[in-house]
Amino acid sequence: MLSQNQIPIPHDIPLDLPAPVWFLVALLVLAFLLHLLFVNFMVGGSILTLAFEVAGIKKKDYDTLAHEIAKTVTVNKSLAVVLGVAPLLLINTLYTVYFYTANALTGLAWILIVPLVAIAFLLTYLHKYTWERLADHKLLHVSIGLSSVLIFLTIPLIFLVNINLMLYPDRWHDVHGFISALFLPNVWPRYFHFLAASLAATSLFLVFYIKRKKYPFEAIYSELTRTEALRVFYTIALIATASQFIVGPLVYVTLPAQGLSWPLILTILAGVAFAVPALYWMWKEVGGDPALRGRYAFRIATVLLLTVLFMVSGRHMFRASALAPHQEKMAEKTEEYNKQVAQAAIQAAKPQQVSAADLGKNTFKAYCIACHAHGKRLVGPPITEIQEIYKSNPQGIAAWAKAPGKKRADYPPMPAIPASDAELNAVGNFMLEMKSDL
């Protein structure tokens, strides 16, 4: 790890933000919450589709259930992509230098996101639309689903590594590609926390999906009942949510210490407080009266949505707090950079002070060097001959250059030199002092 004096401090991009910071932050939290919700549905749905399809090899209704879940994945992944544009633009705006530094350091992995997304989407559609056609080739069909799941698991990991890398300017010199960034503190606890959240959110989403009165459950399944399916999804949601009480503290203790604060701790505890009754109600749904199963669905979804809101807000609070010292130093460097730019502009606007010798040399190179050499004849006479004619008389050279004539039959007439009197006088002195060719 680098010492404080070795941490890279780039200057910021000196552009005004398009809106007040508080407004952009509020939009970021809201936009990220919506995006994250559908990413959870996409990832969790693909995992559950694969799991139930494998279970469906022995129990046909589970294969049917897997097909029903697969139909939701293609819709949720499209919403996840569309809703991902806003938070991506906002984080680029608020944390430009940090975000693009992380992108550059993870290199190839970051560039691969677009083709990976395209491949995953194609595999998802292929998996859904070949369900019946490949019914007799289940291994091949499961392999297609497994491939899409592995890609869906990889893409969020790349995003998470990049966002995590933003928090560690002191590690930027140590990172040499995606693999080294993958083992920074906090990456894996946050990733497992994300996977648990995906399974919990998707299971609750499927509770609402199959508990609808308009959903023709009995017409689709031959043995599996609606209450049994609800119990399965409540059980998955309960286990996934409970696991976050284990993974969550690991996420907290692996965060950079400079970002921790009492407001952050209170925000996290508020989120946890809302999750506790959700656990209780899910437990009641799993073990309660099957005829009443689903009665707590809305209150569970409400309190967990509040939990996620607090956690997303806490995540931004931590990021802002962790980067504040570095941003202060970057602001100082940006101010110094802007001063240097302003000074350079002022200096560039001033007329350049050129010495008489340099003025004469520059004028000679601009107008005379093509026709006159020091010791030999070119188009005009050599400099040595001019020095003999105009010895101690640079003004004579200047006068001749300003209004030349034709003195010698074996030389072409010299054109007038379009230079100022100062330049002509300077070139006269320069030519008289020349001792060799330039």
Coordinates of C-alpha atoms in Angstrom, one line a residue:
M1 CA 0.0 0.0 0.0
L2 CA 1.2 3.5 -0.8
S3 CA 2.0 6.2 1.7
Q4 CA -0.1 9.3 1.7
N5 CA 2.6 11.2 -0.3
Q6 CA 2.6 8.5 -3.0
I7 CA -1.1 8.3 -3.6
P8 CA -1.9 9.5 -7.2
I9 CA -3.7 12.8 -7.1
P10 CA -4.9 13.7 -10.7
H11 CA -6.5 17.1 -11.4
D12 CA -10.2 17.0 -12.0
I13 CA -11.9 17.9 -15.3
P14 CA -12.7 21.6 -15.0
L15 CA -16.3 21.5 -16.1
D16 CA -19.4 22.7 -14.3
L17 CA -21.9 20.0 -13.2
P18 CA -25.2 20.1 -15.1
A19 CA -27.2 20.3 -11.8
P20 CA -26.6 20.8 -8.1
V21 CA -24.7 17.9 -6.4
W22 CA -27.6 17.1 -4.0
F23 CA -30.0 16.6 -6.9
L24 CA -27.6 14.4 -8.9
V25 CA -27.0 12.3 -5.7
A26 CA -30.7 11.9 -5.2
L27 CA -31.2 10.8 -8.8
L28 CA -28.2 8.4 -8.5
V29 CA -29.7 6.7 -5.4
L30 CA -33.1 6.4 -7.0
A31 CA -31.9 5.3 -10.4
F32 CA -29.5 2.8 -9.0
L33 CA -32.2 1.3 -6.7
L34 CA -34.5 0.7 -9.7
H35 CA -31.6 -0.7 -11.8
L36 CA -30.4 -2.9 -9.0
L37 CA -33.9 -4.4 -8.5
F38 CA -34.2 -5.6 -12.0
V39 CA -30.6 -6.8 -12.1
N40 CA -31.5 -8.9 -9.0
F41 CA -34.5 -10.3 -10.9
M42 CA -32.3 -11.0 -13.9
V43 CA -29.5 -12.8 -12.1
G44 CA -31.7 -14.5 -9.5
G45 CA -34.2 -15.6 -12.2
S46 CA -31.5 -17.2 -14.3
I47 CA -30.1 -19.1 -11.3
L48 CA -33.6 -20.3 -10.2
T49 CA -34.4 -21.3 -13.8
L50 CA -31.4 -23.4 -14.0
A51 CA -31.9 -25.0 -10.5
F52 CA -35.6 -25.9 -11.2
E53 CA -34.8 -27.2 -14.6
V54 CA -32.3 -29.6 -13.2
A55 CA -34.8 -30.6 -10.4
G56 CA -37.4 -31.0 -13.2
I57 CA -35.5 -33.9 -14.6
K58 CA -37.1 -36.0 -11.8
K59 CA -40.2 -33.9 -11.3
K60 CA -41.9 -32.6 -14.4
D61 CA -43.7 -29.7 -12.7
Y62 CA -40.4 -28.2 -11.6
D63 CA -39.3 -28.2 -15.3
T64 CA -42.6 -26.4 -16.1
L65 CA -41.9 -23.9 -13.2
A66 CA -38.4 -23.3 -14.6
H67 CA -39.9 -22.5 -18.0
E68 CA -42.3 -20.0 -16.4
I69 CA -39.4 -18.3 -14.6
A70 CA -37.4 -18.2 -17.8
K71 CA -40.2 -16.2 -19.4
T72 CA -39.7 -13.5 -16.8
V73 CA -35.9 -13.3 -17.1
T74 CA -35.9 -12.0 -20.7
V75 CA -38.3 -9.2 -19.7
N76 CA -36.4 -8.3 -16.5
K77 CA -33.0 -8.3 -18.3
S78 CA -34.3 -5.7 -20.8
L79 CA -35.6 -3.5 -18.0
A80 CA -32.2 -3.9 -16.2
V81 CA -30.3 -2.7 -19.2
V82 CA -32.6 0.3 -19.9
L83 CA -32.6 1.3 -16.2
G84 CA -28.9 1.0 -16.0
V85 CA -28.2 3.9 -18.4
A86 CA -29.2 6.6 -15.8
P87 CA -27.0 5.5 -12.9
L88 CA -24.1 4.9 -15.2
L89 CA -24.3 8.5 -16.6
L90 CA -24.8 9.9 -13.1
I91 CA -21.8 8.1 -11.6
N92 CA -19.7 9.2 -14.6
T93 CA -20.8 12.8 -13.8
L94 CA -20.2 12.7 -10.1
Y95 CA -17.1 10.5 -10.0
T96 CA -15.6 11.0 -13.4
V97 CA -11.9 10.6 -12.6
Y98 CA -12.4 7.7 -10.2
F99 CA -14.8 5.8 -12.5
Y100 CA -12.6 6.1 -15.7
T101 CA -9.5 5.3 -13.7
A102 CA -11.1 2.1 -12.5
N103 CA -12.2 1.3 -16.1
A104 CA -8.7 1.8 -17.4
L105 CA -7.1 -0.3 -14.6
T106 CA -9.5 -3.3 -15.2
G107 CA -8.8 -3.0 -18.9
L108 CA -9.9 -5.9 -21.0
A109 CA -12.6 -7.2 -18.5
W110 CA -14.4 -3.8 -18.7
I111 CA -14.3 -3.8 -22.5
L112 CA -15.7 -7.3 -22.6
I113 CA -18.9 -6.2 -20.8
V114 CA -20.7 -5.2 -24.0
P115 CA -20.0 -8.5 -25.9
L116 CA -20.7 -10.5 -22.8
V117 CA -24.1 -8.9 -22.3
A118 CA -25.0 -9.5 -26.0
I119 CA -24.0 -13.2 -25.7
A120 CA -25.8 -13.7 -22.5
F121 CA -29.0 -12.2 -24.0
L122 CA -28.8 -14.4 -27.0
L123 CA -28.3 -17.5 -24.9
T124 CA -31.2 -16.5 -22.7
Y125 CA -33.6 -16.2 -25.7
L126 CA -32.2 -19.5 -27.2
H127 CA -32.7 -21.2 -23.8
K128 CA -36.3 -20.0 -23.6
Y129 CA -37.4 -20.6 -27.1
T130 CA -35.9 -24.1 -27.5
W131 CA -37.4 -25.5 -24.3
E132 CA -39.8 -27.9 -26.1
R133 CA -37.6 -28.5 -29.1
L134 CA -34.7 -29.7 -26.9
A135 CA -36.9 -31.6 -24.4
D136 CA -35.3 -34.8 -25.5
H137 CA -31.8 -33.3 -25.3
K138 CA -32.0 -32.0 -21.8
L139 CA -28.2 -32.0 -21.2
L140 CA -27.7 -29.7 -24.1
H141 CA -30.6 -27.4 -23.0
V142 CA -29.3 -27.2 -19.5
S143 CA -25.8 -26.4 -20.8
I144 CA -27.2 -23.4 -22.7
G145 CA -28.9 -22.2 -19.5
L146 CA -25.7 -22.8 -17.5
S147 CA -23.7 -20.8 -20.0
S148 CA -26.1 -17.8 -19.7
V149 CA -26.0 -18.1 -15.9
L150 CA -22.2 -18.0 -15.8
I151 CA -22.1 -14.9 -17.9
F152 CA -24.8 -13.2 -15.8
L153 CA -22.7 -14.0 -12.8
T154 CA -19.6 -12.5 -14.4
I155 CA -21.0 -9.2 -15.6
P156 CA -22.1 -7.9 -12.1
L157 CA -18.7 -9.0 -10.8
I158 CA -16.9 -6.8 -13.3
F159 CA -19.1 -3.9 -12.4
L160 CA -18.7 -4.5 -8.7
V161 CA -14.9 -4.7 -9.0
N162 CA -14.8 -1.4 -10.9
I163 CA -17.0 0.4 -8.4
N164 CA -15.0 -1.1 -5.5
L165 CA -11.7 0.0 -7.1
M166 CA -13.0 3.6 -7.1
L167 CA -12.7 3.5 -3.3
Y168 CA -9.0 2.6 -3.3
P169 CA -6.9 5.4 -4.9
D170 CA -4.0 4.2 -2.6
R171 CA -4.1 0.8 -4.5
W172 CA -4.2 2.1 -8.0
H173 CA -0.5 1.7 -8.5
D174 CA -0.8 -2.0 -7.3
V175 CA -3.6 -3.0 -9.7
H176 CA -2.5 -4.5 -13.0
G177 CA -5.7 -5.7 -14.6
F178 CA -9.0 -7.2 -13.5
I179 CA -7.5 -10.2 -11.7
S180 CA -5.4 -8.2 -9.2
A181 CA -8.4 -5.8 -8.6
L182 CA -10.6 -8.9 -8.0
F183 CA -8.7 -9.5 -4.7
L184 CA -9.0 -6.1 -3.2
P185 CA -10.8 -6.0 0.2
N186 CA -14.6 -6.0 0.1
V187 CA -15.0 -7.5 -3.4
W188 CA -16.1 -11.0 -2.5
P189 CA -18.2 -10.1 0.6
R190 CA -20.1 -7.6 -1.5
Y191 CA -20.5 -10.1 -4.3
F192 CA -22.0 -12.8 -2.1
H193 CA -24.2 -10.2 -0.5
F194 CA -25.4 -9.3 -4.0
L195 CA -26.1 -12.9 -4.9
A196 CA -28.1 -13.4 -1.7
A197 CA -30.1 -10.3 -2.4
S198 CA -30.8 -11.5 -6.0
L199 CA -32.2 -14.8 -4.8
A200 CA -34.3 -13.1 -2.1
A201 CA -35.7 -10.4 -4.4
T202 CA -36.4 -12.8 -7.2
S203 CA -38.1 -15.3 -4.9
L204 CA -40.4 -12.6 -3.6
F205 CA -41.1 -11.4 -7.1
L206 CA -42.1 -14.9 -8.0
V207 CA -44.4 -15.1 -5.0
F208 CA -46.3 -12.1 -6.4
Y209 CA -46.1 -13.6 -9.9
I210 CA -47.8 -16.9 -9.1
K211 CA -50.1 -15.7 -6.3
R212 CA -52.1 -13.6 -8.8
K213 CA -55.7 -14.8 -9.2
K214 CA -55.4 -14.4 -12.9
Y215 CA -52.4 -16.7 -13.1
P216 CA -53.8 -20.1 -14.3
F217 CA -51.7 -22.2 -11.9
E218 CA -53.9 -25.2 -11.8
A219 CA -54.1 -25.3 -15.6
I220 CA -50.3 -25.3 -16.0
Y221 CA -49.1 -27.7 -13.3
S222 CA -50.4 -31.3 -12.8
E223 CA -49.0 -32.1 -9.3
L224 CA -47.5 -29.0 -7.8
T225 CA -50.0 -26.8 -6.0
R226 CA -49.9 -23.0 -5.7
T227 CA -49.4 -23.1 -1.9
E228 CA -46.5 -25.5 -2.3
A229 CA -44.8 -23.3 -4.9
L230 CA -45.3 -20.2 -2.6
R231 CA -43.8 -22.1 0.2
V232 CA -40.7 -23.0 -1.9
F233 CA -40.1 -19.4 -2.9
Y234 CA -40.7 -18.1 0.6
T235 CA -38.2 -20.6 1.9
I236 CA -35.6 -19.5 -0.6
A237 CA -36.2 -15.9 0.2
L238 CA -36.0 -16.6 4.0
I239 CA -32.7 -18.5 3.7
A240 CA -31.2 -15.8 1.3
T241 CA -32.3 -12.9 3.5
A242 CA -31.0 -14.7 6.7
S243 CA -27.6 -15.3 5.0
Q244 CA -27.3 -11.5 4.5
F245 CA -27.1 -11.1 8.3
I246 CA -23.9 -13.2 8.1
V247 CA -22.4 -11.7 4.9
G248 CA -23.5 -8.1 5.8
P249 CA -21.0 -7.7 8.7
L250 CA -18.3 -9.1 6.5
V251 CA -19.1 -6.4 4.0
Y252 CA -18.9 -3.8 6.7
V253 CA -15.6 -4.9 8.3
T254 CA -13.8 -5.1 4.9
L255 CA -14.7 -1.5 4.0
P256 CA -11.9 1.1 4.0
A257 CA -11.8 2.6 7.5
Q258 CA -11.7 6.2 6.3
G259 CA -15.3 5.9 4.9
L260 CA -16.9 4.7 8.2
S261 CA -19.0 7.2 10.2
W262 CA -21.8 7.3 12.7
P263 CA -24.4 8.5 10.1
L264 CA -23.4 5.5 8.0
I265 CA -23.7 3.1 10.9
L266 CA -27.2 4.5 11.8
T267 CA -28.3 4.2 8.2
I268 CA -27.2 0.6 8.0
L269 CA -28.9 -0.3 11.3
A270 CA -32.1 1.3 10.1
G271 CA -32.0 -0.9 7.1
V272 CA -31.4 -4.0 9.3
A273 CA -34.2 -3.0 11.6
F274 CA -36.7 -3.1 8.7
A275 CA -35.3 -6.5 7.6
V276 CA -35.9 -8.2 10.9
P277 CA -39.7 -8.2 10.7
A278 CA -39.5 -9.3 7.1
L279 CA -37.6 -12.4 8.3
Y280 CA -40.3 -13.1 10.9
W281 CA -43.2 -12.7 8.3
M282 CA -41.3 -15.0 5.9
W283 CA -40.9 -17.6 8.6
K284 CA -44.6 -17.3 9.3
E285 CA -45.4 -17.8 5.6
V286 CA -43.2 -20.9 5.4
G287 CA -44.6 -22.6 8.5
G288 CA -48.1 -21.1 8.7
D289 CA -51.5 -22.2 7.4
P290 CA -51.2 -23.1 3.7
A291 CA -54.6 -21.6 3.0
L292 CA -53.4 -18.2 4.2
R293 CA -50.0 -18.3 2.5
G294 CA -49.2 -15.1 0.8
R295 CA -51.0 -12.8 3.2
Y296 CA -47.8 -11.1 4.4
A297 CA -46.4 -10.6 0.8
F298 CA -47.0 -6.9 0.6
R299 CA -45.7 -6.0 4.0
I300 CA -42.6 -8.2 3.4
A301 CA -41.9 -6.4 0.1
T302 CA -42.5 -3.0 1.6
V303 CA -40.1 -3.4 4.5
L304 CA -37.4 -5.0 2.3
L305 CA -37.8 -2.2 -0.2
L306 CA -37.1 0.2 2.7
T307 CA -34.1 -1.9 3.7
V308 CA -32.7 -1.7 0.2
L309 CA -33.3 2.0 0.1
F310 CA -31.4 2.5 3.3
M311 CA -28.6 0.2 2.1
V312 CA -28.2 2.0 -1.2
S313 CA -28.2 5.4 0.6
G314 CA -25.6 4.0 3.0
R315 CA -23.5 2.8 0.1
H316 CA -23.4 6.3 -1.4
M317 CA -22.7 7.9 2.0
F318 CA -19.8 5.6 2.4
R319 CA -18.4 6.3 -1.1
A320 CA -18.7 10.0 -0.5
S321 CA -17.0 9.8 2.9
A322 CA -14.3 7.5 1.8
L323 CA -13.3 9.6 -1.2
A324 CA -13.7 13.0 0.6
P325 CA -10.0 13.3 1.7
H326 CA -8.8 12.4 -1.8
Q327 CA -11.3 14.7 -3.5
E328 CA -10.1 17.6 -1.3
K329 CA -6.5 17.0 -2.5
M330 CA -7.7 16.7 -6.0
A331 CA -9.6 20.0 -5.7
E332 CA -6.4 21.7 -4.6
K333 CA -4.5 20.2 -7.5
T334 CA -7.3 21.2 -9.9
E335 CA -7.2 24.8 -8.6
E336 CA -3.4 24.9 -9.1
Y337 CA -3.9 23.4 -12.6
N338 CA -6.5 26.0 -13.5
K339 CA -4.1 28.8 -12.2
Q340 CA -1.3 27.4 -14.4
V341 CA -3.6 27.3 -17.4
A342 CA -4.7 30.9 -16.8
Q343 CA -1.1 32.0 -16.5
A344 CA -0.1 30.2 -19.7
A345 CA -3.0 31.9 -21.5
I346 CA -1.8 35.3 -20.3
Q347 CA 1.7 34.5 -21.2
A348 CA 0.7 33.3 -24.7
A349 CA -1.2 36.6 -25.3
K350 CA 1.8 38.7 -24.5
P351 CA 4.2 39.7 -27.4
Q352 CA 7.2 37.4 -27.3
Q353 CA 10.5 39.1 -26.4
V354 CA 13.1 38.0 -28.9
S355 CA 16.8 39.0 -28.7
A356 CA 18.3 40.9 -31.6
A357 CA 20.6 37.9 -32.4
D358 CA 17.6 35.5 -32.5
L359 CA 15.6 38.0 -34.5
G360 CA 18.3 38.2 -37.1
K361 CA 18.8 34.5 -37.2
N362 CA 15.1 33.8 -37.6
T363 CA 14.8 36.4 -40.3
F364 CA 17.7 35.0 -42.2
K365 CA 16.2 31.5 -42.0
A366 CA 12.9 32.8 -43.1
Y367 CA 14.0 34.9 -46.1
C368 CA 17.7 34.5 -47.0
I369 CA 18.9 31.0 -46.4
A370 CA 17.5 29.7 -49.7
C371 CA 19.7 32.0 -51.8
H372 CA 22.7 32.8 -49.6
A373 CA 25.3 30.4 -48.1
H374 CA 28.3 31.4 -46.0
G375 CA 31.3 30.4 -48.3
K376 CA 29.7 29.5 -51.6
R377 CA 27.5 30.9 -54.3
L378 CA 23.9 29.8 -54.5
V379 CA 21.2 31.9 -56.2
G380 CA 22.9 35.0 -54.7
P381 CA 26.4 35.9 -53.7
P382 CA 28.0 34.2 -50.7
I383 CA 27.8 35.7 -47.2
T384 CA 31.6 36.2 -47.2
E385 CA 31.3 38.5 -50.2
I386 CA 28.5 40.5 -48.7
Q387 CA 30.6 40.9 -45.5
E388 CA 33.4 42.5 -47.6
I389 CA 31.0 44.9 -49.4
Y390 CA 29.0 45.9 -46.3
K391 CA 31.7 45.8 -43.6
S392 CA 30.5 47.6 -40.5
N393 CA 27.4 48.7 -42.4
P394 CA 24.4 46.5 -41.5
Q395 CA 22.0 49.4 -42.4
G396 CA 23.3 49.1 -46.0
I397 CA 22.2 45.4 -46.1
A398 CA 18.8 46.4 -44.6
A399 CA 18.4 49.1 -47.2
W400 CA 19.3 46.9 -50.1
A401 CA 17.0 44.0 -48.9
K402 CA 14.1 46.5 -48.6
A403 CA 14.6 47.9 -52.1
P404 CA 17.0 45.7 -54.1
G405 CA 18.0 46.2 -57.7
K406 CA 20.1 44.4 -60.2
K407 CA 23.9 45.0 -60.1
R408 CA 25.4 42.0 -61.7
A409 CA 24.5 40.3 -65.0
D410 CA 25.4 36.8 -63.8
Y411 CA 22.9 37.1 -60.8
P412 CA 19.1 37.2 -61.0
P413 CA 17.4 40.2 -59.6
M414 CA 16.7 40.0 -55.8
P415 CA 13.1 40.4 -54.7
A416 CA 12.3 42.8 -51.9
I417 CA 12.1 41.2 -48.5
P418 CA 8.7 41.7 -46.8
A419 CA 10.1 42.2 -43.3
S420 CA 10.0 45.0 -40.8
D421 CA 12.8 47.5 -40.4
A422 CA 13.8 45.9 -37.1
E423 CA 14.0 42.5 -38.7
L424 CA 16.0 43.8 -41.7
N425 CA 18.5 45.6 -39.4
A426 CA 18.8 42.5 -37.2
V427 CA 19.5 40.3 -40.2
G428 CA 22.1 42.8 -41.5
N429 CA 24.0 42.5 -38.2
F430 CA 23.6 38.7 -38.2
M431 CA 24.9 38.3 -41.7
L432 CA 28.0 40.4 -40.9
E433 CA 28.8 38.2 -37.9
M434 CA 28.2 34.9 -39.6
K435 CA 31.2 32.6 -39.6
S436 CA 29.6 29.4 -41.0
D437 CA 26.5 28.0 -42.5
L438 CA 23.5 27.3 -40.2

